[in-house]
Each structure stands twice: as structure tokens, then as C-alpha cells.
Coordinates of C-alpha atoms in Angstrom, one line a residue:
M1 CA -0.1 0.0 0.0
I2 CA 1.1 3.7 -0.2
C3 CA 1.4 5.7 3.0
A4 CA -1.1 8.6 2.7
H5 CA 1.4 11.1 4.4
C6 CA 4.6 10.8 2.1
H7 CA 3.1 8.6 -0.5
S8 CA 5.8 6.0 0.0
E9 CA 5.1 2.4 -0.6
I10 CA 4.8 0.3 2.6
A11 CA 3.8 -3.3 3.5
D12 CA 0.1 -3.4 3.6
D13 CA -0.3 -4.5 6.9
S14 CA 2.2 -1.9 8.4
M15 CA 1.0 0.1 11.2
F16 CA 3.4 3.0 10.9
C17 CA 5.1 4.2 7.5
T18 CA 8.8 3.1 7.4
E19 CA 9.7 6.0 5.4
C20 CA 8.3 8.9 7.4
G21 CA 7.1 6.8 10.6
A22 CA 3.4 8.1 10.5
K23 CA 0.8 5.9 11.9
V24 CA -1.3 3.9 9.2
E25 CA -4.9 4.0 10.0
A26 CA -6.5 0.6 10.3
S27 CA -9.3 1.3 7.4
A28 CA -6.7 2.6 5.3
A29 CA -4.5 -0.5 5.7
S30 CA -7.3 -3.0 5.3
S31 CA -8.7 -1.4 2.4
M32 CA -5.3 -1.7 0.5
L33 CA -4.3 -5.4 1.3
R34 CA -2.7 -7.0 -1.8
P35 CA -4.4 -10.0 -3.1
S36 CA -1.5 -12.1 -2.4
A37 CA 1.0 -11.7 1.0
R38 CA 3.4 -13.5 3.0
V39 CA 3.4 -14.0 6.9
C40 CA 6.7 -13.6 8.7
P41 CA 7.4 -17.1 10.2
H42 CA 9.1 -15.3 13.2
C43 CA 6.5 -12.8 14.2
G44 CA 3.3 -13.7 12.4
N45 CA 3.1 -10.2 10.6
D46 CA 1.8 -9.7 7.4
I47 CA 4.5 -8.6 4.8
P48 CA 4.6 -8.1 1.1
A49 CA 5.4 -11.1 -0.9
D50 CA 8.6 -9.8 -2.2
A51 CA 10.1 -8.5 1.1
E52 CA 13.5 -9.7 2.5
F53 CA 13.0 -8.4 5.8
C54 CA 9.9 -8.4 8.2
T55 CA 8.7 -4.8 8.4
M56 CA 7.5 -5.6 12.0
C57 CA 10.5 -7.7 13.6
G58 CA 13.1 -6.9 10.9
A59 CA 14.0 -10.9 10.6
R60 CA 15.8 -11.8 7.5
L61 CA 13.3 -14.1 5.2
E62 CA 15.0 -17.0 4.0
A63 CA 14.1 -18.8 0.5
G64 CA 12.8 -21.5 2.5
D65 CA 10.2 -19.1 4.0
D66 CA 8.2 -18.9 0.7
A67 CA 5.6 -21.4 2.3
A68 CA 4.3 -18.8 4.6
L69 CA 2.5 -17.1 1.4
T70 CA -1.2 -16.5 2.3
T71 CA -3.9 -17.7 -0.2
A72 CA -5.7 -15.4 -2.4
D73 CA -8.8 -15.4 0.0
G74 CA -6.6 -14.3 3.0
S75 CA -6.3 -17.9 4.8
E76 CA -2.9 -18.8 6.4
P77 CA -1.1 -22.0 6.3
E78 CA -0.4 -23.7 10.1
P79 CA 1.9 -21.4 12.2
V80 CA 5.3 -22.7 13.0
P81 CA 6.3 -22.2 16.6
D82 CA 8.4 -19.0 17.0
P83 CA 11.8 -19.3 18.5
V84 CA 12.1 -17.4 21.9
C85 CA 15.0 -16.1 24.3
P86 CA 16.1 -18.8 26.5
H87 CA 16.8 -16.2 28.9
C88 CA 13.9 -13.5 28.9
G89 CA 11.3 -15.4 27.0
A90 CA 11.6 -12.7 24.1
P91 CA 10.6 -13.8 20.3
L92 CA 13.8 -14.2 18.5
T93 CA 14.2 -14.0 15.0
D94 CA 15.3 -16.9 13.0
G95 CA 19.0 -17.3 13.1
A96 CA 19.3 -14.6 15.8
E97 CA 22.6 -15.1 17.9
F98 CA 21.4 -12.7 20.6
C99 CA 18.4 -11.6 21.9
T100 CA 16.9 -8.3 20.9
Q101 CA 15.5 -7.8 24.3
C102 CA 17.9 -9.0 27.0
G103 CA 21.0 -9.2 24.7
S104 CA 21.7 -12.8 26.0
K105 CA 23.3 -15.4 23.7
A106 CA 20.4 -17.0 21.8
D107 CA 22.0 -20.7 22.0
A108 CA 20.3 -22.8 24.8
S109 CA 23.4 -24.6 25.2
D110 CA 25.2 -21.6 26.9
V111 CA 22.6 -21.3 29.6
S112 CA 25.1 -23.1 32.0
Q113 CA 27.8 -20.5 31.2
T114 CA 28.5 -18.2 33.9
E115 CA 26.7 -15.1 34.8
G116 CA 29.6 -13.0 33.9
E117 CA 30.1 -14.4 30.7
I118 CA 26.7 -14.3 29.8
E119 CA 26.7 -10.6 31.0
T120 CA 29.9 -10.0 28.9
R121 CA 28.6 -11.5 25.9
A122 CA 25.0 -9.7 26.2
L123 CA 27.2 -6.5 25.3
T124 CA 29.7 -8.1 22.8
F125 CA 27.4 -9.4 20.2
E126 CA 28.2 -9.1 16.6
Q127 CA 26.8 -6.2 14.4
P128 CA 23.9 -7.3 12.8
D129 CA 22.9 -6.7 9.1
A130 CA 22.6 -3.0 8.8
D131 CA 19.1 -3.1 6.8
A132 CA 17.7 -5.6 9.4
E133 CA 18.8 -3.7 12.2
Q134 CA 17.2 -0.5 10.9
Y135 CA 13.8 -2.6 10.3
R136 CA 14.4 -3.7 14.2
A137 CA 14.8 -0.1 15.4
D138 CA 11.7 1.3 13.4
A139 CA 9.5 -1.8 14.9
A140 CA 11.0 -1.4 18.6
A141 CA 10.3 2.2 18.5
A142 CA 7.0 2.0 17.0
H143 CA 6.0 -0.8 20.0
E144 CA 7.6 1.5 22.5
S145 CA 5.2 4.4 21.5
L146 CA 2.3 2.0 22.2
N147 CA 3.2 0.5 25.2
V148 CA 3.3 -2.8 23.5
V149 CA 6.1 -5.4 24.3
T150 CA 4.8 -7.9 21.5
P151 CA 2.5 -7.1 18.7
D152 CA -1.0 -8.8 18.7
L153 CA -1.4 -9.8 14.9
G154 CA -3.8 -12.8 15.8
M155 CA -1.3 -15.3 15.9
A156 CA -1.3 -18.3 18.2
D157 CA 0.0 -17.3 21.8
P158 CA 3.6 -18.1 22.2
V159 CA 4.7 -20.9 24.6
P160 CA 4.8 -19.6 28.3
V161 CA 8.3 -19.4 29.5
D162 CA 9.2 -18.4 32.9
K163 CA 11.0 -15.0 32.2
T164 CA 12.4 -14.9 35.9
A165 CA 14.4 -17.8 35.8
L166 CA 16.1 -16.9 32.4
M167 CA 16.6 -13.4 33.1
P168 CA 20.3 -12.6 33.8
K169 CA 21.5 -11.3 37.2
P170 CA 22.1 -7.8 37.6
A171 CA 25.7 -6.7 37.1
P172 CA 27.9 -5.9 39.8
A173 CA 27.9 -2.2 41.0
S174 CA 31.7 -2.1 40.2
G175 CA 31.6 -3.4 36.7
E176 CA 31.7 -0.9 33.7
G177 CA 30.3 -3.1 30.8
S178 CA 29.1 -6.6 32.3
G179 CA 25.7 -7.9 32.9
P180 CA 22.3 -7.8 30.9
V181 CA 20.8 -4.8 29.3
S182 CA 17.6 -3.4 30.8
P183 CA 14.5 -3.4 28.9
E184 CA 14.4 0.4 29.6
S185 CA 17.9 0.7 27.8
L186 CA 16.4 -1.4 25.0
A187 CA 13.4 0.9 24.6
D188 CA 15.5 4.1 24.6
K189 CA 17.4 2.5 21.8
A190 CA 14.1 1.6 20.0
R191 CA 13.0 5.3 20.2
A192 CA 16.4 6.5 19.0
G193 CA 15.8 4.1 15.9
A194 CA 12.5 5.5 15.3
N195 CA 13.8 8.9 15.6
A196 CA 16.9 8.0 13.2
P197 CA 16.9 9.0 9.7
K198 CA 14.9 6.7 7.4
K199 CA 16.5 4.9 4.3
K200 CA 15.7 6.9 0.9
D201 CA 15.3 5.3 -2.3
P202 CA 18.5 5.2 -4.2
R203 CA 16.7 5.9 -7.5
K204 CA 14.8 8.6 -5.9
I205 CA 17.8 10.2 -4.3
A206 CA 19.6 9.9 -7.5
A207 CA 16.6 11.6 -9.5
I208 CA 16.6 14.5 -7.0
V209 CA 20.2 14.8 -7.1
A210 CA 20.1 14.6 -10.9
G211 CA 17.4 17.2 -11.0
V212 CA 19.5 19.6 -8.4
I213 CA 22.3 19.3 -10.8
V214 CA 20.3 20.0 -14.0
A215 CA 18.7 23.3 -12.0
I216 CA 22.4 24.4 -10.9
A217 CA 23.3 24.1 -14.2
V218 CA 20.5 26.0 -15.9
V219 CA 20.9 28.6 -13.4
G220 CA 24.4 28.8 -13.1
G221 CA 24.5 28.6 -17.2
G222 CA 22.0 31.3 -17.1
T223 CA 24.1 33.4 -14.5
W224 CA 27.1 32.8 -16.5
A225 CA 25.6 33.7 -19.7
F226 CA 24.4 36.9 -18.1
I227 CA 27.4 37.7 -16.4
N228 CA 29.4 36.9 -19.7
Y229 CA 27.1 38.9 -21.8
Q230 CA 27.6 41.7 -19.4
H231 CA 31.5 41.4 -19.2
Q232 CA 31.3 41.2 -23.4
Q233 CA 29.2 44.5 -23.2
Q234 CA 31.7 46.2 -20.9
V235 CA 34.9 44.6 -23.1
A236 CA 33.0 45.9 -26.2
A237 CA 32.3 49.6 -24.5
E238 CA 35.7 49.7 -23.4
Q239 CA 37.3 48.6 -26.8
A240 CA 35.0 51.4 -28.6
Q241 CA 36.0 54.0 -26.2
R242 CA 39.7 53.0 -26.7
E243 CA 39.0 53.0 -30.2
K244 CA 37.6 56.3 -30.2
D245 CA 40.3 57.9 -28.2
E246 CA 42.7 56.3 -30.4
A247 CA 41.1 57.9 -33.3
I248 CA 40.8 61.4 -31.6
A249 CA 44.4 61.2 -30.9
K250 CA 45.4 60.2 -34.3
A251 CA 43.0 62.9 -36.0
E252 CA 44.9 65.7 -37.8
H253 CA 43.4 68.7 -37.4
V254 CA 43.9 71.9 -40.0
V255 CA 45.2 74.8 -37.7
V256 CA 44.8 77.9 -39.3
I257 CA 47.5 80.4 -38.4
K258 CA 47.9 84.5 -39.1
V259 CA 50.4 85.2 -41.8
S260 CA 50.4 88.4 -44.0
G261 CA 52.5 89.6 -46.9
D262 CA 52.1 92.5 -49.6
G263 CA 52.2 90.8 -52.9
W264 CA 52.3 87.2 -51.5
D265 CA 49.5 85.5 -53.1
T266 CA 49.4 81.9 -53.2
S267 CA 46.5 81.2 -55.4
A268 CA 48.5 83.7 -57.8
G269 CA 51.3 81.2 -58.1
A270 CA 53.5 82.4 -55.3
S271 CA 55.1 79.5 -53.3
R272 CA 53.6 78.5 -49.7
L273 CA 55.2 79.7 -46.5
P274 CA 57.6 77.1 -45.1
V275 CA 56.2 76.5 -41.0
H276 CA 58.7 74.5 -38.9
V277 CA 56.7 72.6 -36.5
E278 CA 58.2 71.3 -33.2
G279 CA 56.6 69.7 -30.3
T280 CA 55.0 66.6 -28.9
D281 CA 51.6 65.4 -29.8
S282 CA 48.9 63.8 -27.3
K283 CA 50.3 60.2 -27.7
G284 CA 53.6 61.7 -26.4
E285 CA 55.3 61.1 -30.0
K286 CA 57.9 64.3 -30.9
V287 CA 57.0 66.4 -33.9
D288 CA 59.8 68.0 -35.7
E289 CA 59.0 68.7 -39.5
V290 CA 58.3 71.9 -42.0
Q291 CA 54.7 72.0 -43.3
Y292 CA 53.5 74.8 -45.8
A293 CA 50.9 77.4 -45.2
T294 CA 48.8 79.3 -47.8
S295 CA 48.4 82.8 -47.9
D296 CA 45.0 82.5 -46.0
G297 CA 46.8 80.7 -43.1
R298 CA 45.8 77.0 -43.8
G299 CA 47.7 74.1 -44.7
I300 CA 49.3 73.2 -41.4
N301 CA 47.9 69.7 -40.3
L302 CA 48.5 68.6 -36.4
R303 CA 47.4 66.1 -34.0
Q304 CA 46.2 67.7 -30.5
G305 CA 49.4 68.6 -28.7
N306 CA 51.6 71.6 -27.8
Y307 CA 53.7 72.8 -30.6
V308 CA 55.8 76.0 -31.7
L309 CA 55.8 77.3 -34.9
S310 CA 58.3 79.4 -36.8
V311 CA 59.2 80.5 -40.3
P312 CA 62.7 79.4 -41.7
S313 CA 62.9 81.0 -45.0
S314 CA 60.9 83.4 -47.3
P315 CA 58.5 82.2 -49.8
I316 CA 58.8 83.5 -53.4
A317 CA 56.2 85.6 -55.1
A318 CA 54.9 85.1 -58.5
D319 CA 56.9 88.0 -59.7
G320 CA 60.4 87.0 -57.9
T321 CA 59.5 89.0 -54.7
V322 CA 61.6 87.7 -51.7
F323 CA 60.1 88.6 -48.3
N324 CA 62.0 89.2 -44.7
V325 CA 59.8 87.2 -42.4
S326 CA 59.3 88.4 -38.8
N327 CA 61.6 86.5 -36.3
T328 CA 58.6 85.3 -34.1
Q329 CA 57.3 82.0 -32.9
V330 CA 53.9 81.1 -32.3
E331 CA 53.0 78.5 -29.8
V332 CA 49.9 76.3 -30.5
S333 CA 48.6 73.8 -27.8
F334 CA 44.9 72.3 -28.4
T335 CA 42.9 69.2 -27.5
A336 CA 40.0 68.0 -29.3
K337 CA 36.9 65.8 -28.4
D338 CA 36.3 64.4 -32.0
E339 CA 37.9 62.2 -34.5
E340 CA 37.0 64.0 -37.5
G341 CA 39.6 66.3 -37.6
S342 CA 37.8 69.8 -36.6
E343 CA 39.7 73.1 -37.7
I344 CA 41.4 74.8 -34.9
D345 CA 41.9 78.6 -35.3
A346 CA 45.3 79.7 -33.8
T347 CA 44.8 83.4 -35.4
G348 CA 44.7 84.8 -32.0
R349 CA 47.9 83.5 -30.7
G350 CA 50.3 85.4 -32.9
G351 CA 51.5 85.6 -36.6
F352 CA 53.7 86.2 -39.3
E353 CA 54.5 89.1 -41.0
L354 CA 56.1 89.3 -44.5
T355 CA 57.8 92.4 -46.0
P356 CA 59.0 92.7 -49.4
I357 CA 62.6 92.8 -49.9
D358 CA 63.9 95.4 -52.3
A359 CA 65.1 93.8 -55.4
L360 CA 68.5 95.4 -55.2
E361 CA 68.9 94.1 -51.9
V362 CA 68.0 90.6 -52.4
T363 CA 71.2 88.1 -52.2
D364 CA 71.9 85.0 -54.0
E365 CA 71.8 83.2 -50.6
Q366 CA 68.2 84.6 -49.8
I367 CA 67.2 83.3 -53.4
N368 CA 68.7 79.9 -52.9
K369 CA 67.2 79.5 -49.7
A370 CA 63.8 80.4 -50.7
Y371 CA 64.0 77.9 -53.7
E372 CA 65.2 75.1 -51.5
Y373 CA 62.3 75.2 -49.0
A374 CA 60.0 75.8 -52.1
S375 CA 61.3 72.9 -53.8
K376 CA 60.5 70.5 -51.1
D377 CA 57.0 71.4 -51.1
T378 CA 55.4 68.3 -52.6
T379 CA 51.7 68.8 -51.6
D380 CA 49.0 69.1 -54.1
G381 CA 48.9 72.4 -55.9
A382 CA 52.8 73.4 -55.2
P383 CA 54.1 75.8 -57.7
D384 CA 57.1 75.2 -60.1
A385 CA 60.1 76.3 -57.8
D386 CA 62.7 76.6 -60.7
A387 CA 60.3 79.2 -62.4
L388 CA 59.8 81.0 -59.2
K389 CA 63.6 81.2 -58.6
T390 CA 64.3 82.4 -62.2
A391 CA 61.7 85.1 -61.5
A392 CA 63.5 86.0 -58.2
T393 CA 67.0 86.1 -59.9
K394 CA 65.6 88.1 -62.8
R395 CA 64.0 90.6 -60.6
R396 CA 67.0 91.2 -58.5
D397 CA 69.3 91.6 -61.9
D398 CA 66.8 93.8 -63.7
A399 CA 66.9 96.1 -60.2
V400 CA 70.7 96.1 -60.4
A401 CA 71.0 97.0 -63.7
A402 CA 68.3 100.0 -63.6
K403 CA 70.2 101.1 -60.6
K404 CA 73.5 101.2 -62.6
E405 CA 71.6 103.1 -65.4
A406 CA 70.2 105.3 -62.9
D407 CA 73.9 106.1 -61.3
A408 CA 75.2 106.4 -64.5
R409 CA 72.5 108.9 -65.7
A410 CA 73.2 110.8 -62.4
A411 CA 77.1 110.7 -63.2
R412 CA 76.5 112.2 -66.7
T413 CA 73.7 114.9 -65.7
I414 CA 75.2 118.6 -65.4
T415 CA 73.1 120.7 -63.1
T416 CA 74.0 124.6 -63.0
A417 CA 72.0 127.5 -61.8
D418 CA 70.6 128.0 -65.2
Y419 CA 70.4 125.0 -66.9
T420 CA 70.5 121.1 -66.6
L421 CA 72.5 118.6 -69.2
E422 CA 72.4 115.1 -69.6
L423 CA 75.5 114.1 -71.4
P424 CA 75.4 111.2 -74.1
S425 CA 75.3 107.7 -72.5
Y426 CA 78.3 106.7 -74.9
W427 CA 80.5 108.8 -72.7
D428 CA 79.5 107.0 -69.6
G429 CA 82.5 106.0 -67.4
R430 CA 84.6 107.8 -69.9
V431 CA 84.6 111.5 -68.9
T432 CA 84.4 113.6 -65.9
V433 CA 82.7 116.9 -65.3
K434 CA 84.5 119.9 -63.7
Y435 CA 82.5 122.8 -62.7
E436 CA 84.2 126.4 -63.1
G437 CA 81.7 129.0 -61.9
D438 CA 79.0 129.2 -64.6
S439 CA 81.1 127.1 -66.9
V440 CA 81.3 123.6 -67.2
V441 CA 84.2 121.6 -68.7
V442 CA 84.2 118.0 -69.7
Y443 CA 87.3 116.1 -69.7
S444 CA 88.4 112.5 -71.1
K445 CA 88.9 110.1 -68.1
N446 CA 91.8 108.3 -69.6
Y447 CA 93.4 111.7 -70.4
P448 CA 92.5 114.4 -68.0
K449 CA 94.2 117.1 -69.5
R450 CA 92.1 116.9 -72.9
A451 CA 88.9 118.7 -72.5
I452 CA 86.0 117.2 -74.8
C453 CA 84.0 120.2 -74.7
S454 CA 83.2 123.5 -72.4
I455 CA 80.0 125.3 -71.8
F456 CA 79.6 129.1 -70.6
V457 CA 76.7 131.0 -70.2
D458 CA 76.4 134.8 -71.1
A459 CA 73.8 137.1 -72.2
Q460 CA 74.8 137.4 -76.2
G461 CA 73.1 134.8 -78.4
D462 CA 75.2 135.5 -81.5
G463 CA 78.8 135.5 -81.1
P464 CA 82.2 134.6 -82.7
M465 CA 82.2 130.8 -84.3
G466 CA 85.8 130.1 -83.9
D467 CA 87.8 128.5 -86.5
I468 CA 88.6 125.0 -87.7
G469 CA 90.7 124.0 -85.0
T470 CA 88.3 125.3 -82.1
S471 CA 84.6 126.4 -82.8
Q472 CA 81.1 127.0 -81.2
M473 CA 79.1 123.8 -81.7
G474 CA 75.9 125.9 -80.9
Y475 CA 74.1 127.5 -78.1
A476 CA 71.0 127.3 -76.2
S477 CA 68.5 129.8 -75.0
L478 CA 67.8 130.1 -71.2
S479 CA 65.7 131.9 -69.2
N480 CA 66.5 135.9 -68.3
G481 CA 68.1 136.3 -71.9
R482 CA 70.9 134.3 -71.2
Y483 CA 72.5 131.8 -73.4
A484 CA 74.7 128.8 -73.0
H485 CA 77.4 128.3 -75.5
V486 CA 79.0 125.0 -76.3
W487 CA 82.8 125.1 -77.6
C488 CA 85.1 122.2 -78.5
D489 CA 88.4 121.5 -80.1
R490 CA 88.3 119.4 -83.3
Y491 CA 90.9 116.8 -82.5
S492 CA 90.4 114.9 -85.6
Y493 CA 91.7 117.8 -87.6
I494 CA 94.4 119.1 -85.2
I495 CA 96.1 115.9 -84.3
A496 CA 96.0 114.6 -88.2
Y497 CA 97.3 118.0 -89.4
A498 CA 100.2 117.9 -86.7
N499 CA 101.2 114.3 -88.1
I500 CA 101.0 115.3 -91.5
T501 CA 103.0 118.8 -91.0
N502 CA 105.6 117.0 -88.7
S503 CA 104.9 119.8 -85.9
T504 CA 107.5 120.0 -83.5
N505 CA 105.2 121.9 -81.2
P506 CA 104.9 120.1 -77.8
D507 CA 101.2 121.2 -77.6
D508 CA 100.7 119.3 -80.7
Y509 CA 102.2 116.1 -79.6
Y510 CA 99.5 113.0 -79.1
T511 CA 99.8 109.7 -78.7
Y512 CA 98.0 107.4 -80.9
D513 CA 95.8 106.0 -78.5
E514 CA 95.0 109.2 -77.3
A515 CA 94.2 110.6 -80.9
R516 CA 92.0 107.3 -81.5
E517 CA 90.1 107.9 -77.8
L518 CA 89.6 111.8 -78.2
V519 CA 88.2 111.5 -81.9
D520 CA 85.7 108.6 -80.9
L521 CA 84.6 110.3 -77.9
Q522 CA 83.7 113.7 -80.0
T523 CA 82.2 111.9 -82.8
G524 CA 80.2 109.4 -80.6
G525 CA 81.9 106.7 -82.4
A526 CA 81.1 108.0 -85.8
V527 CA 84.6 108.7 -87.1
H528 CA 87.9 107.0 -86.9
Y529 CA 91.0 108.9 -86.3
D530 CA 92.8 106.6 -89.0
D531 CA 90.2 107.7 -91.5
V532 CA 90.5 111.4 -91.0
L533 CA 94.2 111.2 -91.1
A534 CA 94.2 108.9 -94.8
A535 CA 91.7 111.4 -95.9
M536 CA 93.9 114.7 -95.3
K537 CA 96.9 113.0 -96.2
D538 CA 95.3 112.2 -99.8
D539 CA 93.7 115.4 -99.9
D540 CA 90.4 113.6 -100.1
A541 CA 87.2 115.8 -100.7
D542 CA 85.5 113.2 -97.9
A543 CA 87.9 114.7 -95.2
D544 CA 85.7 117.9 -94.5
D545 CA 82.9 115.3 -93.9
L546 CA 84.7 113.3 -91.4
I547 CA 86.4 116.4 -89.8
F548 CA 83.0 118.2 -89.3
A549 CA 81.2 114.8 -88.3
Q550 CA 81.6 116.0 -84.6
D551 CA 79.4 118.9 -85.1
T552 CA 76.6 117.1 -85.9
F553 CA 77.0 114.8 -83.0
F554 CA 77.3 117.9 -80.2
Q555 CA 74.5 119.6 -81.9
N556 CA 72.5 116.5 -81.1
N557 CA 73.4 115.2 -77.8
I558 CA 74.9 118.2 -76.0
V559 CA 73.2 121.6 -77.3
S560 CA 69.8 120.3 -77.8
Q561 CA 69.8 118.4 -74.2
I562 CA 70.7 122.0 -72.3
K563 CA 67.3 122.3 -70.3
A564 CA 66.8 125.8 -69.0
K565 CA 65.8 126.0 -65.3

């Protein structure tokens, strides 16, 4: 039958549940009898057909006890006399070596043994089978709780025995383990057995353990999965943040600087401004490089960090202009919160001012240095550095040439209180001018004693014209009725005539080189002394044309160039 309290399977005729110890109601027990049962041959208790131990007395049932099976209608076979303890008369289990009530040796042949031996053996019996002992303890506890010594199951009364004669004598007061066990002690043991933990079905325990393990695995797996998910989320978030921080640290930002210079326009073809960048970025990496800025201040790309900017050389304008750059440094420090490379405005932290250098003052060193930096600019849109160098050199050379021309013009310009006169450029570097009051005398530089011409001022327009050797080349009207007269010697005729006539006058003595230089200056290179000498020697009609060629030169380049003040 099934226990109504814990639903464990128990013997049909049990009075108490062998699992939970609950009392089995008689009506429930009688209504749940199996059609076929066994009777314990030791105590007469009804037991299941397949039981190995009696559920009441705990005796082991041997194979030969199968004859104790009841019939289907509940009739029982003739009972077999139960074995009893020869000492206390209590029922004994089949094959028991000691009485479960008094603890005495069950073998009757040992009755004659001494009381000491009986008392000693009563406490030194062998350990019974664990399962049988459990059943005995459960039964004894149940009987004790009902104050029943022997269960009344309708069996035949046991044979009367004089228990007093068989009881062992009490142990001496000084003994520590000898003597029989009192019924009270056995009752205490029975109660302890009743309260002892009941044996569980191994299959149920295994199922429960398996269920617990599965539950732990499920809960633990779920917990682990949740914790692992949170960990993975945290790791992913940290990784994303690291990647973002790394991207921000690596992002390059356009740094706009302040720069200005008249005539410097990169959109018109000028080279870019070389900017030396030195410092440390946000990752602690050293930066020491040259970048190039356009005329609007852009072109510098930096990661967040701390930097110092300076300009090592001038750019070159499209027309070849080279600049002086202010010797300043600009400190730029910034941090950023985005990885897109936002623009950094550094115009408020100082800047660079470019001042054009006068072309006459530009040196080859400045041009070469500007060209060197311009040629290293490999960014998109960089101009042709060679073409810019050529332009810078030409601009300088043209300025130098213009300066020389200006200096020469100034050197050959005569200025007096009444007039100015620009001498012919053909004389540049070959004549000197000497002022003598209102008069001006021009001398040959190589032959300083030889005057090329002289100019004086008076109030008479017309006047003596001179002769073939010394003559007035013409005059120019000045303000206030004054006139500037130009006079000169005709060296072509004077020297050639002295040569032909073999003059011995020291004043007529000229070297050949001197004759050639003087004639060349007076004619502006139109006549050579040798031609004049030959023509006069041959009395050639062309001699006069050669001699008076200087008059034409003076009238066109001296007289006509006198400007009244």
C-alpha cells in the first residue's frame, strides 16, 4: 500500500510508515491489502510477498520461507512455533545469535555459562546486518510508543516461559560493561531508532540529485551567460572607447595661423610659406617637421598636442619677390573631442608678417634658400620652384641694372643754376665733369688734360664762331635772356694736321691711342682717327665730312639737351 502522508510504498499490514514514521489507519491498511501476501514465520506479521525482511520484527526471510505465502482469499497456513529467548522469553528472529530484548546469547546450550560470561557476551554481540537493524529499530520504536511488548496480529499465543528464571542477574555495581541490558535501555534504543533518519530510495535520491544538478546547471549557465554578456558588453564598450580615443588622438586638425604679406598670394602662383613645427602630440610622440601654409593661413595639419611654430625661410611671390619674415614664434596647444579633425583657429595666438625685400638688396643666398624650401613642397598644388627662382633672380638682376643706369645717368647729368644737361650715354665712364663757376668743362677720363668740350653762359646769343681747330658747336636759350654756348676743339683735324706737317710744337704732340680716344668721344664713335688722317693725307674731298662729323654729334647730343631752369 501507499502511505497517505509521504506517498511511499509500504507493507500492506504496516501500522507505521517505514519512510516517514506516520501511523497507518486501520481502515486504510485493510482497504489496501494486496491479493497475495506473506506471513513472517518469526512474528506472524503480514508482509509483502517480495520482502526480504519482516517490516515488524526485522527478521531476514530466507528462500525456504516462501511457504508462508497466504492464499488469495487471505487464509493462512498452519503457523510454525516461534523461537524465543531462553533467558527472557522474548521472541527471537530466525538465526539470531543474541536476544533483541535482553542481549543474551540465543543458543540454549550456553545457559550453563557463568553469569559473568553471559553478561559480557550480552554487550559484545556481533553487528547485525545494517538493513535488518534499521527495520528492528523502527519496529521497536513503534512498539515502545504504543506500550506494546509483542504485537498482537492474531497469531497463536507463544509458549509460556518463566522469564524470571531465564533473566540474567544484575551486574555488580563495580562493573563497567558486564551484565544484561535492561528493557528500559532497549526501549531507549528503540526510540532512538525510530527517530533515526529513514533509508531513502536510491533511485529517488539519484533523480533528486540529478534534478538539482540540472537546476544548478541551468541557473548557473544562465547566470554565467548573463555575467558573460555583461562582461562582453563592458569589454566592447571599453574597446569602442579605446578605439574612439585612439581615433581622436590620431586625428589631424587643420590649424589656421595668422600670416600676411604684400604681394604674396599663393592663389596667384606664389610658393607657400614654410613653417617649422616642433613639439609633442597627445600620444607623446615628438614632432619636428616642416609644413607649408597658404596665404590664407591654412595648410598646417596637426594632432592635438603642444607645438611651437616658426618660419625658416621666405616664400617667393609669382613676380620673384622675396620677403623678410618676422622673427617670431607661435605657440599652439590644443585638445580635441572628435575624430573628424575639426579646424583649430590659432590666429589669436600670434602670427607671421612678410615684408617684401627691395630687389637690389636681395642676395643670392636668400634666393637659394627660398628656392630650397619651395622645392621641398610636394603637396598638391605646389608651384614650379625652378620658375620662381628664375623670376626672383631676374627681378634682382633687372633692379641692379636699373640702378646702374640710374647711377650713370646721375653721373652724366650736369646741373647748374641756369640749366641741366644729360651727357650722352656713350660717354658713361669715360669722361669727368668739372664745374668752374657758371662754366662746365668735360674731360677725358683716360686723358684728364684733354677737354672734350666746355659750356659757358652769357647774355649774347650770337657771337664768334671760331675757326676749324676750335669752334662753337651751338648755343641754347636760357631764361632771363641768357644763353649757354658749347665750344670744343676738333681733335680729328688738329692731331692729323700735326702728324702730316710733322709739327715740333709740344702742344701738338698726341699719342696714337690718345688720338683715337679723343676722336671717338667727340664723334660718338662715328669717325675713326685713322680715316681722318688718311683722307687729309690724300686731300680727299671726304675729309671735310669726317672732320665736321663731330659738329653734328654735339648739336644733337649736347646743345639740344641743355634744359633751362
